[in-house]
Coordinates of C-alpha atoms in Angstrom, one line a residue:
X102 CA 23.6 4.3 23.7
X103 CA 21.6 1.1 23.0
X104 CA 25.1 -0.3 22.1
X105 CA 26.7 1.0 25.6
X106 CA 24.2 -0.7 27.6
X107 CA 24.0 -3.9 26.1
X108 CA 27.4 -4.2 26.6
X109 CA 27.5 -2.2 30.4
X110 CA 24.7 -5.9 30.9
X111 CA 26.9 -8.3 29.1
X112 CA 29.6 -7.1 31.2
X113 CA 27.8 -7.4 34.2
X114 CA 26.1 -11.0 32.7
X115 CA 30.1 -12.5 32.6
X116 CA 31.3 -11.0 36.0
X117 CA 28.2 -13.3 37.3
X118 CA 29.0 -16.1 36.4
X119 CA 32.8 -15.9 36.3
X120 CA 31.4 -14.8 40.7
X121 CA 29.0 -18.0 40.3
X122 CA 31.6 -20.3 39.0
X123 CA 33.8 -19.7 42.1
X124 CA 31.6 -20.3 44.2
X125 CA 30.2 -23.7 43.0
X126 CA 34.0 -24.8 41.9
X127 CA 34.4 -28.0 44.8
X128 CA 37.3 -27.9 47.2
X129 CA 40.1 -29.6 47.5
X130 CA 39.3 -32.9 49.7
X131 CA 40.6 -32.0 53.4
X132 CA 41.8 -35.5 54.6
X133 CA 41.3 -35.9 58.6
X134 CA 42.0 -39.2 58.8
X135 CA 44.1 -40.3 61.6
X136 CA 47.2 -41.4 59.5
X137 CA 48.2 -44.1 62.1
X138 CA 49.0 -47.6 60.3
X139 CA 45.5 -48.8 59.8
X140 CA 44.0 -52.6 57.7
X141 CA 41.4 -53.1 55.1
X142 CA 39.4 -55.7 56.7
X143 CA 38.9 -57.5 53.5
X144 CA 42.7 -57.4 53.2
X145 CA 43.3 -59.6 56.1
X146 CA 39.8 -61.4 57.4
X147 CA 39.9 -64.6 56.2
X148 CA 43.5 -64.3 54.4
X149 CA 46.6 -67.3 54.5
X150 CA 49.8 -66.0 55.5
X151 CA 53.3 -67.5 55.9
X152 CA 54.0 -66.1 59.6
X153 CA 58.0 -66.1 60.7
X154 CA 59.9 -63.8 63.4
X155 CA 63.4 -62.9 63.0
X156 CA 66.1 -61.6 65.5
X157 CA 67.9 -58.0 63.7
X158 CA 69.4 -57.2 66.8
X159 CA 70.3 -59.3 70.6
X160 CA 72.5 -57.7 73.6
X161 CA 75.8 -59.9 73.1
X162 CA 75.3 -61.8 76.2
X163 CA 72.1 -63.3 75.9
X164 CA 70.7 -66.3 77.7
X165 CA 68.3 -67.3 75.1
X166 CA 70.9 -68.1 72.1
X167 CA 69.7 -65.6 70.5
X168 CA 71.6 -64.4 66.9
X169 CA 70.8 -62.1 63.8
X170 CA 69.8 -63.9 61.6
X171 CA 67.8 -66.3 63.7
X172 CA 64.4 -66.7 62.4
X173 CA 61.3 -68.3 64.2
X174 CA 58.9 -70.0 61.4
X175 CA 54.9 -70.1 62.2
X176 CA 54.3 -71.8 59.4
X177 CA 51.0 -70.9 57.0
X178 CA 48.3 -69.0 59.2
X179 CA 45.1 -67.8 59.0
X180 CA 43.4 -64.1 59.9
X181 CA 40.6 -63.8 61.8
X182 CA 38.7 -60.6 62.9
X183 CA 37.1 -60.7 66.6
X184 CA 35.8 -57.8 67.7
X185 CA 38.6 -57.4 69.8
X186 CA 41.4 -59.5 68.2
X187 CA 43.3 -60.2 64.7
X188 CA 43.7 -63.8 65.4
X189 CA 45.9 -65.9 63.1
X190 CA 45.4 -69.2 63.4
X191 CA 47.1 -72.1 62.5
X192 CA 46.0 -74.0 58.9
X193 CA 48.2 -77.1 58.8
X194 CA 49.4 -78.7 62.0
X195 CA 52.4 -81.3 61.0
X196 CA 51.9 -84.1 63.3
X197 CA 48.4 -84.9 60.9
X198 CA 46.3 -84.7 64.3
X199 CA 43.0 -82.7 64.5
X200 CA 44.1 -80.3 66.4
X201 CA 44.0 -77.2 64.4
X202 CA 42.8 -73.4 65.1
X203 CA 45.0 -73.0 67.5
X204 CA 45.7 -69.8 67.9
X205 CA 49.5 -68.7 67.1
X206 CA 49.5 -65.1 68.0
X207 CA 46.6 -63.1 68.1
X208 CA 46.7 -59.2 68.2
X209 CA 44.5 -56.5 70.5
X210 CA 42.4 -54.7 67.9
X211 CA 42.2 -51.1 69.2
X212 CA 39.6 -49.2 66.7
X213 CA 37.0 -50.4 64.2
X214 CA 36.0 -47.5 61.8
X215 CA 35.1 -46.1 58.1
X216 CA 36.3 -43.6 55.7
X217 CA 33.7 -41.6 54.1
X218 CA 33.3 -37.3 53.4
X219 CA 31.2 -36.1 56.2
X220 CA 28.2 -34.7 55.7
X221 CA 26.6 -31.0 56.8
X222 CA 23.5 -30.5 59.2
X223 CA 21.9 -31.3 55.8
X224 CA 22.3 -34.4 55.3
X225 CA 25.7 -33.3 52.0
X226 CA 28.8 -34.5 51.5
X227 CA 31.5 -32.5 52.3
X228 CA 35.4 -32.0 51.5
X229 CA 36.3 -33.3 54.7
X230 CA 37.6 -36.6 55.4
X231 CA 37.1 -38.5 58.2
X232 CA 36.8 -41.4 60.4
X233 CA 33.0 -42.8 61.5
X234 CA 32.2 -45.5 63.4
X235 CA 28.1 -45.1 62.9
X236 CA 27.8 -49.5 61.7
X237 CA 28.3 -51.4 63.4
X238 CA 32.0 -52.7 64.4
X239 CA 31.9 -56.3 62.2
X240 CA 30.6 -54.4 59.2
X241 CA 33.2 -51.5 58.8
X242 CA 35.6 -51.4 57.2
X243 CA 39.1 -50.1 58.7
X244 CA 40.6 -51.3 62.2
X245 CA 43.9 -50.6 63.8
X246 CA 45.9 -52.9 65.9
X247 CA 48.5 -52.5 68.4
X248 CA 50.9 -54.8 67.2
X249 CA 53.7 -53.9 70.4
X250 CA 52.6 -57.2 72.2
X251 CA 50.2 -60.8 71.6
X252 CA 48.0 -61.5 73.7
X253 CA 48.5 -64.8 74.5
X254 CA 51.9 -66.8 74.5
X255 CA 52.2 -68.9 72.4
X256 CA 53.8 -67.0 69.6
X257 CA 56.6 -65.5 73.0
X258 CA 60.3 -65.4 71.3
X259 CA 62.8 -69.2 71.3
X260 CA 65.6 -70.2 70.5
X261 CA 66.4 -73.9 69.1
X262 CA 69.3 -73.7 69.9
X263 CA 69.2 -73.5 73.7
X264 CA 65.1 -74.8 73.9
X265 CA 64.2 -71.7 75.9
X266 CA 61.5 -70.6 75.3
X267 CA 61.0 -67.2 78.5
X268 CA 58.0 -64.1 78.7
X269 CA 58.7 -61.2 77.1
X270 CA 58.9 -57.9 79.1
X271 CA 58.9 -54.2 78.0
X272 CA 57.6 -54.6 74.8
X273 CA 57.9 -51.8 72.9
X274 CA 57.5 -51.2 69.3
X275 CA 59.9 -48.9 67.5
X276 CA 58.2 -48.2 64.6
X277 CA 55.6 -48.2 62.8
X278 CA 53.5 -51.2 61.2
X279 CA 54.6 -51.4 57.2
X280 CA 51.1 -52.4 55.7
X281 CA 52.1 -53.1 52.3
X282 CA 50.0 -55.1 49.6
X283 CA 50.4 -59.0 50.9
X284 CA 52.9 -58.2 53.4
X285 CA 53.2 -57.0 56.8
X286 CA 55.9 -55.7 59.5
X287 CA 56.6 -54.9 62.0
X288 CA 59.9 -53.9 64.9
X289 CA 59.5 -54.9 68.4
X290 CA 62.9 -54.4 71.6
X291 CA 61.6 -56.8 74.8
X292 CA 63.2 -58.1 77.5
X293 CA 63.6 -61.9 77.5
X294 CA 65.0 -63.7 80.6
X295 CA 66.6 -60.1 81.5
X296 CA 68.5 -60.3 77.3
X297 CA 67.1 -57.7 74.5
X298 CA 66.2 -58.7 71.3
X299 CA 65.3 -56.4 68.7
X300 CA 63.2 -59.0 66.6
X301 CA 60.7 -58.3 63.2
X302 CA 57.3 -59.8 62.5
X303 CA 56.6 -60.8 59.1
X304 CA 53.5 -62.0 57.7
X305 CA 53.4 -62.8 54.1
X306 CA 50.4 -63.6 51.5
X307 CA 50.8 -66.8 51.0
X308 CA 50.1 -67.0 47.5
X309 CA 49.1 -70.8 44.7
X310 CA 52.0 -72.6 43.5
X311 CA 52.8 -75.4 41.1
X312 CA 55.4 -76.6 43.0
X313 CA 56.2 -80.7 43.3
X314 CA 56.9 -82.3 46.8
X315 CA 60.0 -83.9 46.5
X316 CA 59.1 -87.6 48.3
X317 CA 62.9 -88.7 49.9
X318 CA 63.7 -91.7 52.8
X319 CA 66.3 -90.9 55.2
X320 CA 69.2 -92.8 53.2
X321 CA 68.0 -89.8 50.1
X322 CA 68.6 -88.0 52.3
X323 CA 72.2 -88.9 54.0
X324 CA 72.8 -88.5 50.2
X325 CA 72.0 -85.4 49.2
X326 CA 71.2 -83.0 51.9
X327 CA 69.8 -82.7 55.8
X328 CA 67.1 -80.2 55.3
X329 CA 63.8 -81.6 54.8
X330 CA 59.8 -81.1 56.0
X331 CA 58.7 -84.1 57.8
X332 CA 54.6 -84.8 58.2
X333 CA 53.6 -87.7 60.9
X334 CA 50.7 -88.7 60.2
X335 CA 48.8 -91.2 63.3
X336 CA 46.3 -93.7 62.9
X337 CA 43.3 -92.5 65.3
X338 CA 43.4 -96.6 66.2
X339 CA 47.3 -97.7 66.1
X340 CA 49.0 -94.2 66.5
X341 CA 51.9 -93.1 64.5
X342 CA 53.3 -95.9 61.8
X343 CA 56.2 -95.6 59.9
X344 CA 53.9 -94.9 56.6
X345 CA 52.2 -92.2 57.8
X346 CA 55.7 -89.8 58.2
X347 CA 56.4 -88.3 54.8
X348 CA 59.5 -86.6 54.4
X349 CA 60.2 -84.3 51.3
X350 CA 63.3 -82.3 50.3
X351 CA 63.2 -78.4 51.1
X352 CA 64.2 -77.0 47.5
X353 CA 62.7 -74.5 45.2
X354 CA 61.3 -74.4 43.2
X355 CA 63.5 -74.4 40.2
X356 CA 64.1 -77.5 37.4
X357 CA 65.7 -78.3 34.6
X358 CA 64.5 -76.7 31.3
X359 CA 62.6 -79.7 30.3
X360 CA 60.4 -79.6 33.6
X361 CA 57.1 -78.7 33.2
X362 CA 55.3 -75.0 35.0
X363 CA 57.0 -72.3 36.2
X364 CA 59.5 -74.6 38.0
X365 CA 61.3 -74.4 34.2
X366 CA 61.7 -70.7 33.9
X367 CA 62.1 -69.4 37.8
X368 CA 65.1 -68.3 39.2
X369 CA 66.7 -67.6 42.8
X370 CA 67.2 -64.2 43.4
X371 CA 69.0 -63.0 46.3
X372 CA 69.7 -59.7 48.1
X373 CA 71.6 -57.6 50.4
X374 CA 71.0 -57.3 54.2
X375 CA 70.6 -53.1 54.7
X376 CA 74.4 -51.7 55.4
X377 CA 76.2 -54.9 53.8
X378 CA 80.1 -53.9 53.7
X379 CA 80.7 -52.1 50.5
X380 CA 84.4 -54.1 51.4
X381 CA 82.4 -57.4 49.9
X382 CA 80.5 -56.8 47.5
X383 CA 82.4 -58.0 45.4
X384 CA 83.3 -61.9 46.5
X385 CA 79.3 -61.4 47.2
X386 CA 78.7 -61.4 43.2
X387 CA 81.4 -63.7 42.3
X388 CA 79.7 -66.0 45.1
X389 CA 76.4 -65.8 43.0
X390 CA 78.3 -66.4 39.3
X391 CA 79.4 -69.4 40.8
X392 CA 76.7 -70.5 42.6
X393 CA 74.2 -70.1 39.5
X394 CA 77.6 -72.2 37.4
X395 CA 76.0 -75.0 39.6
X396 CA 72.5 -74.8 38.9
X397 CA 73.3 -74.5 35.5
X398 CA 74.8 -77.5 34.8
X399 CA 73.1 -79.9 37.3
X400 CA 70.1 -78.4 35.9
X401 CA 70.8 -78.6 32.1
X402 CA 69.9 -74.6 31.8
X403 CA 71.0 -72.2 29.8
X404 CA 69.5 -69.1 31.6
X405 CA 70.2 -67.5 34.8
X406 CA 68.4 -69.4 37.6
X407 CA 70.4 -67.8 41.3
X408 CA 71.7 -63.8 40.7
X409 CA 72.2 -61.4 42.9
X410 CA 69.9 -57.9 42.9
X411 CA 72.0 -55.1 44.1
X412 CA 69.3 -52.2 43.5
X413 CA 67.4 -53.6 46.4
X414 CA 68.4 -54.2 50.5
X415 CA 66.6 -55.3 52.6
X416 CA 65.7 -56.7 55.9
X417 CA 67.6 -59.4 57.7
X418 CA 64.4 -61.1 58.1
X419 CA 62.8 -59.8 55.3
X420 CA 60.3 -63.3 54.7
X421 CA 59.4 -62.4 50.6
X422 CA 63.2 -62.4 50.1
X423 CA 66.4 -64.2 49.9
X424 CA 68.9 -62.4 52.2
X425 CA 73.1 -62.4 52.5
X426 CA 73.7 -60.4 55.5
X427 CA 76.8 -59.3 57.0
X428 CA 76.4 -58.8 60.3
X429 CA 79.4 -57.2 62.2
X430 CA 78.8 -57.1 65.8
X431 CA 79.5 -58.9 68.6
X432 CA 77.3 -62.2 69.1
X433 CA 76.6 -64.9 71.7
X434 CA 77.7 -68.2 71.4
X435 CA 81.2 -68.0 70.1
X436 CA 82.4 -69.4 67.3
X437 CA 79.1 -69.3 65.3
X438 CA 80.2 -69.3 61.7
X439 CA 76.7 -68.6 60.4
X440 CA 72.8 -68.9 60.6
X441 CA 71.2 -70.3 57.8
X442 CA 67.4 -70.2 57.8
X443 CA 64.1 -70.2 55.7
X444 CA 60.3 -69.6 55.3
X445 CA 59.1 -73.3 54.3
X446 CA 55.7 -74.1 53.0
X447 CA 55.0 -76.8 55.5
X448 CA 53.2 -78.9 53.4
X449 CA 55.4 -79.3 50.5
X450 CA 58.9 -77.9 51.7
X451 CA 58.6 -75.6 49.1
X452 CA 61.3 -73.5 50.0
X453 CA 59.8 -69.6 50.1
X454 CA 62.6 -67.2 51.3

């Protein structure tokens, strides 16, 4: 009888422990944060970015010369977060004047908030993850930005082909902004002088580089190429002088195998744009192979200098990548064979993409 009673007590004890452990089991966290794209303030505040905008589509009869693949390079900017705006400030002015701190583009901040576990009436943390706005705005870790329309007009779409700059109207954000480590992009459609234009803005984190600028004279450029970055440094007393003009060749950071730094092993990788026609891929591969041979011979290298990564398909204006684009639709400016524009470092001439 005593053993039976002991077994009964033991069974009740095990059952009580099971019930207690079930009651204290931690609940799975429930994320109640609005999924709309948001930024961590520390990822952008006082960080430097290459800022560019590229046309991805445009009405064939547009009046501003917008051609898919055409892009605007706004140079290097520094992000500044205020209570109401995310501002991008020009950090280098090629003419050498002190007119820096110019806001190249700014976008409305719609919310500042923290993300944390909610608390119950007893001040205990719960399993719910929520947005919180108790702290002052400048101490909150996250923010949401309205990327549709800049709050200033300095970043308005312009075409260098015809020199027209028009007011953007009826602008809409076509997709949620893509926020990735070191990169932000967003696609909008707008009307400029009555013409429809779809463009994507890219903000790519500026990274340290060991690139060595190559200074050429105009006579050198007549021999070696057209593309260069020019800086006009004005003397405060005498104005612009010939010795204040610097011209740097726009080149990739590749060099001879004997060169110092990463340029001796760097390579130039190309990717294809989205919806690139299958029919042209083999010819594109052959063209890349020929480019590689030329670079190998010129630099005296035996490793791959130029290659094609077919595993990636990119937006035609992606500032992180060298994109070969085939646009099959009708465009304005009859006779145009192609568009070759890139993102360069305004201080050195290094080609970023």
